[in-house]
Structures are given as C-alpha cells and as structure tokens.
GROMACS .gro file of C-alpha atoms in nm:
model
  111
    1MET     CA    1   9.592   6.515  10.819
    2ASP     CA    2   9.455   6.182  10.920
    3HIS     CA    3   9.574   5.867  10.740
    4GLY     CA    4   9.413   5.840  10.396
    5GLU     CA    5   9.274   6.195  10.411
    6SER     CA    6   9.321   6.450  10.131
    7PRO     CA    7   9.412   6.813  10.209
    8TRP     CA    8   9.053   6.918  10.125
    9GLU     CA    9   8.901   6.649  10.346
   10CYS     CA   10   9.135   6.756  10.626
   11ALA     CA   11   9.031   7.121  10.588
   12LEU     CA   12   8.662   7.029  10.607
   13ARG     CA   13   8.714   6.808  10.914
   14GLU     CA   14   8.930   7.063  11.094
   15CYS     CA   15   8.681   7.342  11.019
   16LEU     CA   16   8.401   7.138  11.173
   17GLU     CA   17   8.606   7.021  11.473
   18GLU     CA   18   8.753   7.363  11.555
   19THR     CA   19   8.456   7.593  11.479
   20GLY     CA   20   8.143   7.380  11.452
   21ILE     CA   21   8.099   7.499  11.091
   22ALA     CA   22   8.015   7.229  10.836
   23PHE     CA   23   8.153   7.402  10.527
   24GLU     CA   24   7.955   7.325  10.212
   25GLY     CA   25   8.097   7.585   9.977
   26GLU     CA   26   8.310   7.561   9.667
   27ARG     CA   27   8.647   7.385   9.687
   28LYS     CA   28   8.883   7.671   9.602
   29LEU     CA   29   9.256   7.665   9.671
   30LEU     CA   30   9.400   8.006   9.762
   31GLY     CA   31   9.758   7.906   9.824
   32THR     CA   32  10.023   7.662   9.928
   33GLN     CA   33  10.297   7.719  10.180
   34PHE     CA   34  10.628   7.533  10.198
   35ILE     CA   35  10.818   7.536  10.528
   36ALA     CA   36  11.168   7.386  10.533
   37HIS     CA   37  11.269   7.166  10.825
   38ARG     CA   38  11.397   7.349  11.132
   39GLY     CA   39  11.615   7.099  11.310
   40GLU     CA   40  11.456   6.910  11.597
   41GLU     CA   41  11.160   7.152  11.618
   42TRP     CA   42  11.041   7.049  11.268
   43PRO     CA   43  11.252   6.748  11.160
   44ALA     CA   44  11.088   6.728  10.814
   45ASN     CA   45  10.972   6.970  10.547
   46HIS     CA   46  10.605   7.073  10.565
   47ILE     CA   47  10.360   7.188  10.302
   48GLY     CA   48  10.027   7.350  10.380
   49PHE     CA   49   9.720   7.419  10.170
   50LEU     CA   50   9.505   7.727  10.229
   51PHE     CA   51   9.145   7.711  10.105
   52ASP     CA   52   8.883   7.984  10.067
   53GLY     CA   53   8.625   7.948  10.343
   54GLY     CA   54   8.394   8.212  10.199
   55THR     CA   55   8.243   8.506  10.383
   56LEU     CA   56   8.065   8.445  10.712
   57THR     CA   57   7.753   8.632  10.818
   58ASP     CA   58   7.726   8.790  11.163
   59GLU     CA   59   7.495   8.504  11.260
   60GLN     CA   60   7.747   8.240  11.149
   61ILE     CA   61   8.025   8.414  11.341
   62ALA     CA   62   7.809   8.432  11.655
   63ALA     CA   63   7.731   8.058  11.623
   64ILE     CA   64   8.096   7.947  11.613
   65VAL     CA   65   8.173   7.686  11.879
   66LEU     CA   66   8.546   7.670  11.942
   67ASP     CA   67   8.740   7.364  12.048
   68PRO     CA   68   8.891   7.495  12.375
   69GLY     CA   69   9.192   7.270  12.327
   70GLU     CA   70   9.271   7.453  12.002
   71HIS     CA   71   9.140   7.812  12.037
   72SER     CA   72   9.033   8.057  12.306
   73GLU     CA   73   8.856   8.332  12.110
   74VAL     CA   74   8.708   8.443  11.778
   75ARG     CA   75   8.825   8.776  11.634
   76VAL     CA   76   8.710   8.954  11.320
   77HIS     CA   77   8.926   9.236  11.180
   78SER     CA   78   9.008   9.392  10.847
   79VAL     CA   79   9.336   9.291  10.683
   80ARG     CA   80   9.484   9.629  10.778
   81GLU     CA   81   9.381   9.580  11.143
   82TRP     CA   82   9.539   9.232  11.150
   83GLU     CA   83   9.876   9.381  11.052
   84ALA     CA   84   9.916   9.540  11.396
   85LEU     CA   85   9.822   9.214  11.571
   86MET     CA   86  10.027   8.956  11.380
   87THR     CA   87  10.395   8.877  11.348
   88PRO     CA   88  10.546   9.009  11.024
   89SER     CA   89  10.585   8.659  10.873
   90ASN     CA   90  10.228   8.556  10.957
   91PHE     CA   91  10.094   8.884  10.823
   92ALA     CA   92  10.293   8.837  10.500
   93ARG     CA   93  10.109   8.507  10.451
   94LEU     CA   94   9.772   8.672  10.519
   95ARG     CA   95   9.853   8.953  10.274
   96GLU     CA   96   9.943   8.703   9.999
   97ILE     CA   97   9.631   8.493  10.060
   98ASP     CA   98   9.413   8.805  10.062
   99ALA     CA   99   9.564   8.912   9.728
  100ALA     CA  100   9.503   8.564   9.583
  101ARG     CA  101   9.139   8.575   9.693
  102ARG     CA  102   9.083   8.922   9.548
  103THR     CA  103   9.253   8.843   9.214
  104GLY     CA  104   9.140   8.483   9.165
  105THR     CA  105   9.496   8.355   9.162
  106VAL     CA  106   9.676   8.097   9.377
  107ALA     CA  107   9.964   8.204   9.602
  108TYR     CA  108  10.278   7.995   9.643
  109MET     CA  109  10.478   8.080   9.954
  110GLU     CA  110  10.811   7.955  10.090
  111HIS     CA  111  10.912   8.028  10.448
   0.00000   0.00000   0.00000
C-alpha cells in the first residue's frame, strides 16, 4: 500500500497497474489473511485483504496487459485445475476464498 492509501484503493491501483483493468465493480471483501512474522524474511506481521474482482469475459481476459516486472503470463483454470498447479498452502487460501465467494461469507485465514 502506498502512504495514505486504503486497502480498497490499493487493490484498485494494483489491478490497474498489473493488468490494465480499471475495476469499477462492487467493493466486496472476500477474506483477510494474517501472516505472522518469519524472522528476517518477514520482520513484521502482515495482513492482507482479498476482494472480489468479479467474472471476466473472454474479451477482458484477452485485453489484459501485464506489468512484465510483476507477471509473465495470464492463466485461466477451474479451482480443481489450480489444485495441481499450486502449493498446498496457496491452494488452501484459494479454496477458502472460492467458498466465501460462493456462499456470500468472508473468510478469515491465519498462516
């Protein structure tokens, strides 16, 4: 987050910077994630906010412009397909966020 920026403002800015998408949808929190400090690698606790970015059309996906300093490719898979591609801890987060989106709840995760 930039100084003075809210989590929502940060999500909108990062979405635009990293994909070229100017998100104009509803502000909907899907979950929060707490990560305890990990020594020198992460000297402080972190908390993240995961927002619902909606469903993209094929045209919107094709129009994504990635920041090459951040990402090298766009991939679209079902949740089940992602399980084989992700680490178990990252997939656990995806599974919880997917459940929150489908049920209209908010996930709270600690890792």
